[in-house]
Amino acid sequence: LLIACANVANLLLARATGRAREIAVRSAIGAGRGRIVLLLLTESLLMALAGGALGVLLGYGGTRALASLAPAQIPRAQMAHVDGAVLAFALAATVLAGLLFGLAPAWRASRVDLNRTMKGSDGGGRTHNALRNGLAVTEIALAFVLAVGAGLMARTFWRLTSVDAGYDPRRVLTLTTNVSSPRYEGNLIGYYRDALDRLRAVPGIEGVAMSSLIPMDYTQRRQFYRADRPLANEADAPFADEFSVSTDYFRVMRIPLKRGRLFTEQDTATTPRVALIGESCARAQFRGEDPIGKHIRLEGRAGTAPWMTVAGVVGDVRQDGLDHAADMQVYMPLNQEAIIGYYRMMARTAGEPMRLERAVRNAFLAVDAGSPVYHVKPLEAYFSGRLADRTFALALLGLLGGLAMVLAAVGIYGVISYSVAQRTREIGIRMALGAARREVLTLILRQALPLIGAGLAIGFTASLVLTRWLGTLLFEVAPADPATSVAVAVLLASVALAATAIPARRAASLDPMAALRSE
């Protein structure tokens, strides 16, 4: 909004200069300064209201589009709409912008020198040009801040997507099932075994597994105990994420085995209890030791859960998100005990996972038509859900940053074009005296470079302060990231120079005789 208003203020300044003779005539026949300011402010306000009305119309469609793109993690985002409060704010912002950014041009125009203007002087002056140049510098600075914000979010998104989550979410279909049939009462393991057998027979499924939790959904934490290291106060025991999984879980999820062995079909309710632990758990609880063969226990209240023998160590999974390091993780075989009444299925497919939705549902219903099947969606949906807030912020900042660059380029173009128009006679004289096109081109570009440099310098300083507000959204990227600032500076300078090149080339192409005859 500020950049757009700066552009409008620049245009109004140029327009007021062009109307200097008209305003001088009005003053000469008795119009006071207040009346002239009121006239020009009224015109500015009408322009602002017209733009505001168009903005509201675009806002209706834009709000719906943005709401449809908003992630589910943003509460009630889908309910966002343009209502009376939004319209009142839009009206207030429009009127305020029209008055504030029309005031300086109106005040400058009202301070006309009757003698100079009526004699044909342009009435501009250094102060007038300084104000226009200052507005252009401000536009570049604001565009720099927005573009840096978008750049920081882009780098964060890139770093997050390059993080190893510890598993492969691609081409995996998930669902949740709840056992409710009396047929399987007291035999949950039997139900899941029958369901897995039917799912393996579905064409297009390469592997299937069950788990009490899905990565990046939520966690189930229990206190962790070692048999060979009793605690004086068991309440001080650390917490670990608890998972109950079927035999093929690690193969389906492509979680690597680091040491020992995985679960087998021989790990049943009649065999000694075993467990697998993640690498973080091995480092935290068995530093300098071999965890294989150690006895551990997970329990919310110590004293009731059975001891388990550590059979192997597997890779860590980032359960709480890509920007959170993995916590301690302990896996138990579903075949030895079903710890909850509902489990999540993961089926690795040969193609698009949702194409097998109906076949997978039918396989479960064939086992028990009374057991509900829900939350059927790709595993990547959970993965992308953890990136949703940053993805949305990146989209918004990218949109605003792009618009800011366009507006800043328009502002620079306007300032340089106006300067070329003011210096037409001067350029004509230079060319008549032998100045080459390249020299004229250099002259105009040299005028723009200080404006661009000042805008970038001020924008860089402002970004060091303002981008700190993005700290909670950034990952492994500092708010004052020099690489992002340099990249944005180069891009914005290129855009500004490209905008400058148009009026510069026009100036270099002037016909000297025509320029000398211009007024």
XYZ file of C-alpha atoms in Angstrom:
519
model
C 0.000 0.000 0.000
C 2.805 2.406 0.886
C 4.629 1.693 -2.373
C 1.453 2.213 -4.420
C 0.721 5.465 -2.563
C 4.273 6.677 -3.183
C 3.726 6.030 -6.893
C 0.476 7.986 -6.863
C 2.122 10.847 -4.947
C 4.858 10.968 -7.578
C 2.282 11.085 -10.367
C 0.375 13.843 -8.586
C 3.566 15.851 -8.164
C 4.282 15.557 -11.882
C 0.675 16.443 -12.717
C 0.750 19.462 -10.400
C 3.906 20.702 -12.121
C 2.218 20.361 -15.483
C -0.738 22.366 -14.154
C 1.456 25.131 -12.701
C 0.217 27.726 -15.215
C -3.438 26.793 -14.516
C -2.907 27.106 -10.779
C -1.082 30.406 -11.231
C -4.054 31.761 -13.206
C -6.446 30.599 -10.459
C -4.292 32.347 -7.859
C -4.069 35.481 -9.971
C -7.856 35.843 -10.179
C -8.276 35.427 -6.423
C -8.217 31.751 -5.440
C -6.564 31.360 -2.041
C -4.067 28.644 -1.116
C -6.670 26.778 0.914
C -9.069 26.647 -2.016
C -6.344 25.316 -4.337
C -5.257 22.694 -1.784
C -8.919 21.675 -1.340
C -9.353 21.346 -5.097
C -6.268 19.157 -5.506
C -7.072 17.068 -2.414
C -10.584 16.477 -3.755
C -9.130 15.201 -7.016
C -6.692 12.986 -5.087
C -9.506 11.642 -2.918
C -11.685 10.849 -5.940
C -8.770 8.958 -7.506
C -8.220 7.043 -4.266
C -11.918 6.148 -3.969
C -11.969 4.875 -7.550
C -8.920 2.722 -6.855
C -10.389 1.570 -3.537
C -13.642 0.532 -5.192
C -11.753 -1.514 -7.782
C -9.623 -2.981 -4.994
C -12.712 -4.108 -3.090
C -14.055 -5.848 -6.201
C -10.726 -7.623 -6.677
C -10.670 -8.345 -2.946
C -13.820 -10.448 -3.132
C -12.244 -12.835 -5.623
C -8.771 -12.612 -4.106
C -10.008 -13.462 -0.626
C -11.792 -16.557 -1.879
C -8.688 -17.626 -3.796
C -6.382 -17.159 -0.810
C -8.818 -18.884 1.538
C -8.919 -21.889 -0.778
C -5.110 -22.042 -0.694
C -4.865 -21.637 3.078
C -3.793 -24.804 4.939
C -6.151 -26.537 7.314
C -3.740 -25.765 10.171
C -4.820 -22.104 10.075
C -8.018 -21.982 12.197
C -11.164 -21.014 10.253
C -9.137 -19.858 7.245
C -11.809 -21.191 4.893
C -14.336 -18.857 6.557
C -12.422 -15.716 5.590
C -14.614 -13.371 3.575
C -15.198 -9.688 2.852
C -17.753 -8.358 5.348
C -18.856 -4.989 6.704
C -15.794 -4.611 8.918
C -13.466 -5.254 5.974
C -15.359 -2.755 3.810
C -15.184 -0.143 6.593
C -11.436 -0.697 6.916
C -11.005 -0.475 3.144
C -12.940 2.803 3.068
C -10.916 4.255 5.951
C -7.597 3.162 4.387
C -8.652 4.580 1.021
C -9.679 7.968 2.408
C -6.570 8.186 4.611
C -4.262 7.243 1.728
C -5.955 9.720 -0.595
C -5.621 12.557 1.915
C -2.118 11.847 3.197
C -0.460 11.132 -0.127
C -2.328 13.881 -1.930
C -1.458 16.482 0.688
C 2.227 16.969 -0.209
C 1.588 17.393 -3.966
C -1.350 19.715 -3.240
C 0.669 21.813 -0.818
C 3.601 22.049 -3.240
C 1.303 23.037 -6.100
C -0.388 25.739 -4.023
C 2.950 27.435 -3.316
C 3.232 28.698 -6.875
C 5.395 31.699 -7.789
C 3.094 33.777 -9.987
C 5.841 35.790 -11.655
C 8.036 32.835 -12.606
C 5.150 30.634 -13.689
C 3.402 33.260 -15.823
C 6.756 33.967 -17.498
C 7.005 30.318 -18.528
C 9.249 28.828 -15.823
C 8.500 25.182 -15.066
C 7.929 25.906 -11.384
C 9.591 22.691 -10.376
C 12.755 23.405 -8.479
C 15.235 21.282 -6.623
C 12.913 20.743 -3.649
C 10.248 19.348 -5.956
C 12.685 16.927 -7.570
C 14.143 15.959 -4.197
C 10.679 14.983 -2.963
C 10.035 12.859 -6.067
C 13.432 11.205 -5.765
C 12.801 10.549 -2.065
C 9.528 8.802 -2.866
C 11.291 6.614 -5.452
C 13.992 5.706 -2.930
C 11.280 4.800 -0.405
C 9.594 2.514 -2.924
C 12.813 0.638 -3.585
C 13.500 0.314 0.153
C 10.042 -1.102 0.869
C 10.270 -3.472 -2.076
C 13.641 -4.660 -0.765
C 12.141 -5.498 2.640
C 9.255 -7.487 1.138
C 11.507 -9.282 -1.321
C 13.966 -10.225 1.440
C 11.077 -11.661 3.463
C 10.009 -13.753 0.479
C 13.615 -14.813 -0.107
C 14.072 -15.916 3.505
C 10.886 -17.991 3.337
C 12.004 -19.533 0.044
C 15.355 -20.532 1.549
C 13.579 -21.936 4.624
C 11.255 -23.979 2.433
C 14.179 -25.293 0.395
C 16.115 -26.270 3.527
C 13.087 -27.989 5.051
C 12.391 -30.018 1.918
C 16.041 -31.112 1.835
C 15.895 -32.443 5.410
C 15.909 -36.225 5.712
C 12.636 -37.113 7.442
C 13.898 -40.627 8.162
C 11.285 -42.316 5.946
C 9.915 -42.128 2.408
C 6.362 -40.676 2.262
C 5.974 -41.023 -1.510
C 3.370 -43.418 -2.974
C 2.015 -44.487 0.417
C -1.709 -44.669 1.183
C -2.847 -44.427 4.807
C -6.078 -45.019 6.658
C -7.376 -45.560 10.171
C -9.509 -48.496 11.245
C -11.323 -49.197 14.500
C -12.175 -52.730 15.555
C -15.793 -52.910 16.678
C -16.963 -56.408 15.716
C -17.675 -58.903 18.545
C -16.026 -61.467 16.308
C -12.616 -59.982 17.104
C -13.306 -59.045 20.718
C -10.164 -59.861 22.648
C -8.359 -60.712 19.391
C -7.276 -57.389 17.865
C -4.088 -58.950 16.546
C -6.170 -61.486 14.610
C -8.172 -58.722 12.962
C -5.105 -56.824 11.808
C -3.427 -60.023 10.606
C -6.487 -60.897 8.501
C -6.679 -57.323 7.142
C -3.000 -57.332 6.161
C -3.392 -60.661 4.368
C -6.265 -59.297 2.277
C -4.454 -56.046 1.524
C -1.353 -57.832 0.259
C -3.550 -59.492 -2.378
C -4.779 -56.143 -3.776
C -3.181 -55.477 -7.211
C -0.915 -52.432 -7.169
C 0.134 -52.754 -3.520
C 3.832 -53.439 -3.031
C 3.796 -53.695 0.747
C 1.476 -53.027 3.664
C 1.948 -52.439 7.400
C 0.086 -51.274 10.486
C 1.205 -48.812 13.133
C -0.280 -47.142 16.181
C 0.936 -43.749 14.873
C 1.648 -42.027 11.580
C 4.784 -39.882 11.264
C 4.105 -36.151 11.625
C 0.570 -36.731 12.871
C 0.864 -36.767 16.660
C 2.881 -38.563 19.334
C 2.317 -41.021 22.170
C 4.985 -40.627 24.857
C 5.856 -42.932 27.708
C 8.540 -42.844 30.364
C 11.667 -44.831 29.538
C 13.350 -47.163 32.040
C 16.450 -49.358 31.931
C 16.543 -52.561 33.986
C 20.252 -52.186 34.739
C 19.974 -48.545 35.831
C 17.192 -48.135 38.379
C 16.289 -44.534 39.204
C 16.134 -43.183 42.738
C 13.016 -41.278 41.694
C 11.181 -42.976 38.831
C 9.338 -39.723 38.069
C 12.668 -38.441 36.692
C 12.637 -40.988 33.858
C 12.961 -39.461 30.363
C 10.142 -39.744 27.825
C 10.216 -41.635 24.540
C 7.783 -41.840 21.626
C 5.996 -45.195 21.668
C 5.072 -47.085 18.483
C 3.402 -50.440 18.011
C 4.053 -51.698 14.460
C 3.603 -54.769 12.293
C 6.507 -56.811 10.992
C 6.823 -55.086 7.583
C 6.523 -51.546 8.905
C 10.186 -50.602 8.447
C 10.348 -52.062 4.950
C 7.159 -50.291 3.842
C 8.226 -46.959 5.366
C 11.831 -47.463 4.225
C 13.260 -46.783 7.659
C 16.805 -48.171 7.697
C 18.113 -50.749 10.161
C 21.322 -49.495 11.782
C 22.199 -52.395 14.062
C 20.779 -55.733 15.183
C 17.618 -57.127 13.582
C 14.066 -56.099 12.700
C 10.866 -57.726 13.917
C 9.934 -61.122 12.457
C 6.811 -63.258 12.360
C 8.375 -65.299 15.171
C 7.956 -62.354 17.570
C 4.553 -63.329 18.983
C 2.657 -63.114 22.251
C 4.194 -66.437 23.342
C 7.825 -65.337 22.840
C 9.952 -62.989 24.975
C 9.123 -59.311 24.503
C 11.430 -57.403 22.157
C 11.773 -53.784 21.070
C 13.603 -51.617 18.555
C 14.947 -48.193 19.439
C 15.842 -45.148 17.328
C 19.358 -43.792 16.975
C 18.604 -40.803 19.221
C 17.470 -43.154 21.975
C 20.624 -45.252 21.551
C 22.823 -42.158 21.811
C 20.980 -40.687 24.785
C 20.537 -43.844 26.868
C 23.376 -46.132 25.751
C 26.244 -43.775 24.977
C 29.423 -45.833 24.674
C 27.464 -49.081 25.103
C 25.938 -51.672 22.827
C 22.163 -51.432 23.368
C 21.466 -54.848 21.795
C 20.323 -57.230 24.505
C 19.577 -54.522 27.070
C 16.251 -54.617 28.912
C 13.979 -51.583 28.777
C 10.413 -50.686 29.683
C 7.925 -48.004 28.694
C 5.236 -47.007 31.110
C 3.208 -44.055 32.259
C 3.149 -45.554 35.749
C 6.189 -47.663 36.587
C 5.776 -51.223 37.741
C 3.121 -52.664 35.404
C 4.632 -52.841 31.902
C 6.740 -55.874 30.916
C 10.473 -55.596 30.298
C 11.574 -55.789 26.658
C 14.894 -56.808 25.121
C 16.401 -54.397 22.609
C 16.709 -56.373 19.362
C 17.934 -53.613 17.061
C 18.499 -49.930 16.337
C 16.714 -48.169 13.455
C 17.029 -44.736 11.887
C 15.367 -41.748 13.520
C 12.053 -40.424 12.190
C 11.191 -36.741 12.543
C 7.840 -37.325 14.186
C 7.104 -33.714 15.177
C 8.069 -32.051 11.905
C 11.049 -31.450 9.677
C 12.183 -28.532 11.813
C 12.249 -30.640 15.002
C 15.013 -33.104 15.786
C 13.844 -36.647 16.436
C 13.072 -37.530 20.058
C 13.807 -40.909 21.621
C 11.721 -43.558 19.840
C 10.831 -47.109 20.878
C 9.040 -49.620 18.631
C 7.185 -52.716 19.821
C 5.822 -55.540 17.622
C 2.072 -55.510 17.054
C 2.145 -59.322 16.999
C 3.108 -59.364 20.672
C 0.506 -56.882 21.894
C -2.034 -54.461 20.414
C -1.674 -51.444 22.685
C -4.731 -49.522 21.388
C -8.078 -50.316 19.759
C -7.369 -48.562 16.473
C -4.369 -48.684 14.174
C -3.168 -46.846 11.088
C -2.447 -48.657 7.852
C 0.369 -47.735 5.444
C 0.273 -49.319 1.980
C 3.117 -48.632 -0.457
C 1.656 -48.557 -3.954
C 3.034 -48.930 -7.458
C 1.283 -45.750 -8.657
C -0.894 -42.914 -7.404
C -2.042 -43.974 -3.883
C -5.606 -42.583 -4.037
C -6.393 -44.734 -7.079
C -6.441 -47.712 -4.720
C -8.713 -46.085 -2.154
C -11.817 -48.109 -3.065
C -9.901 -51.394 -3.314
C -8.282 -50.837 0.087
C -11.614 -49.924 1.705
C -13.236 -53.031 0.259
C -10.401 -55.207 1.566
C -10.973 -53.949 5.110
C -14.737 -54.209 4.863
C -14.384 -57.778 3.598
C -12.670 -58.654 6.880
C -15.264 -56.921 9.035
C -18.032 -54.830 7.463
C -18.881 -53.290 10.837
C -15.442 -51.783 11.516
C -15.145 -48.170 10.327
C -12.481 -47.093 7.856
C -11.615 -43.382 7.787
C -8.804 -40.824 7.294
C -7.995 -42.357 3.912
C -5.299 -40.141 2.363
C -1.712 -40.207 1.097
C 1.084 -40.199 3.651
C 2.468 -37.125 1.868
C -0.588 -35.205 3.119
C 0.751 -35.457 6.674
C 4.222 -34.567 5.416
C 3.058 -31.489 3.496
C 0.761 -30.504 6.366
C 3.804 -29.832 8.519
C 5.045 -27.423 5.842
C 1.661 -25.784 5.341
C 2.233 -22.677 7.452
C 5.533 -21.920 5.766
C 4.175 -22.744 2.314
C 1.307 -20.305 2.814
C 3.613 -17.600 4.199
C 5.949 -18.136 1.242
C 3.044 -17.779 -1.205
C 1.828 -14.564 0.423
C 5.274 -12.986 0.756
C 6.182 -14.079 -2.758
C 3.023 -12.475 -4.129
C 3.581 -9.247 -2.202
C 7.290 -9.201 -3.010
C 6.569 -9.603 -6.722
C 3.992 -6.827 -6.673
C 6.401 -4.624 -4.726
C 9.103 -5.084 -7.359
C 6.684 -4.202 -10.151
C 5.512 -1.079 -8.319
C 9.077 -0.047 -7.502
C 10.037 -0.468 -11.158
C 7.056 1.688 -12.162
C 8.147 4.312 -9.637
C 11.722 4.438 -10.939
C 10.414 4.546 -14.502
C 8.135 7.446 -13.631
C 10.868 9.474 -11.958
C 13.390 8.977 -14.754
C 10.781 9.558 -17.469
C 9.768 12.809 -15.817
C 13.429 13.829 -15.526
C 13.985 13.099 -19.227
C 10.939 15.185 -20.115
C 12.267 18.079 -17.996
C 15.732 17.866 -19.560
C 14.596 17.530 -23.184
C 16.061 20.894 -24.239
C 19.291 20.201 -22.328
C 19.660 16.807 -24.013
C 18.955 18.395 -27.391
C 21.707 20.950 -26.822
C 24.168 18.248 -25.737
C 23.435 16.174 -28.834
C 23.608 19.259 -31.091
C 27.068 19.968 -29.677
C 28.216 16.447 -30.527
C 27.252 14.235 -27.559
C 26.942 10.609 -28.667
C 23.910 8.427 -27.863
C 26.055 6.364 -25.516
C 26.959 9.490 -23.534
C 23.315 10.542 -23.210
C 22.391 7.013 -22.153
C 25.136 7.080 -19.531
C 23.959 10.501 -18.305
C 20.442 9.238 -17.591
C 21.598 5.970 -16.032
C 24.028 7.872 -13.813
C 21.084 9.871 -12.479
C 19.206 6.685 -11.545
C 22.098 4.833 -9.888
C 22.208 7.001 -6.714
C 18.452 6.534 -6.250
C 18.724 2.769 -6.648
C 21.766 2.596 -4.357
C 20.115 4.704 -1.645
C 16.920 2.633 -1.804
C 18.847 -0.633 -1.489
C 20.924 0.690 1.424
C 17.863 1.918 3.342
C 15.961 -1.270 2.518
C 18.828 -3.436 3.748
C 18.965 -1.550 7.049
C 15.189 -1.782 7.505
C 15.185 -5.503 6.656
C 17.671 -6.209 9.458
C 15.017 -4.987 11.908
C 11.759 -6.098 10.291
C 12.731 -9.637 9.238
C 13.211 -10.579 12.884
C 9.429 -10.959 13.000
C 9.854 -13.967 10.690
C 12.128 -15.737 13.191
C 9.550 -18.359 14.221
C 8.929 -19.325 10.579
C 12.574 -19.650 9.564
C 14.595 -22.860 9.679
C 18.396 -22.912 9.513
C 18.267 -19.428 7.980
C 19.199 -16.290 9.919
C 16.845 -13.272 9.633
C 19.907 -11.263 8.541
C 20.984 -13.828 5.960
C 23.619 -12.115 3.753
C 23.137 -14.440 0.766
C 19.429 -13.598 0.583
C 20.087 -9.864 0.910
C 22.712 -9.933 -1.848
C 20.462 -11.951 -4.177
C 17.514 -9.604 -3.599
C 19.723 -6.540 -4.066
C 20.987 -7.857 -7.403
C 17.476 -8.771 -8.560
C 15.893 -5.484 -7.477
C 18.749 -3.453 -8.947
C 18.338 -5.320 -12.231
C 14.599 -4.615 -12.275
C 15.174 -0.938 -11.472
C 17.884 -0.579 -14.133
C 15.625 -2.253 -16.671
C 12.907 0.280 -15.832
C 15.482 3.079 -16.165
C 16.722 1.810 -19.519
C 13.403 2.574 -21.260
C 13.394 6.365 -20.736
C 17.202 6.416 -21.096
C 16.989 4.836 -24.562
C 14.198 7.250 -25.454
C 16.396 10.173 -24.412
C 19.320 8.830 -26.444
C 17.042 8.556 -29.492
C 15.861 12.188 -29.388
C 16.127 14.298 -32.543
C 18.272 17.299 -31.461
C 16.308 19.803 -33.573
C 12.955 18.547 -32.328
C 14.254 18.640 -28.739
C 15.425 22.260 -29.137
C 11.984 23.296 -30.416
C 10.139 21.572 -27.492
C 8.625 23.513 -24.610
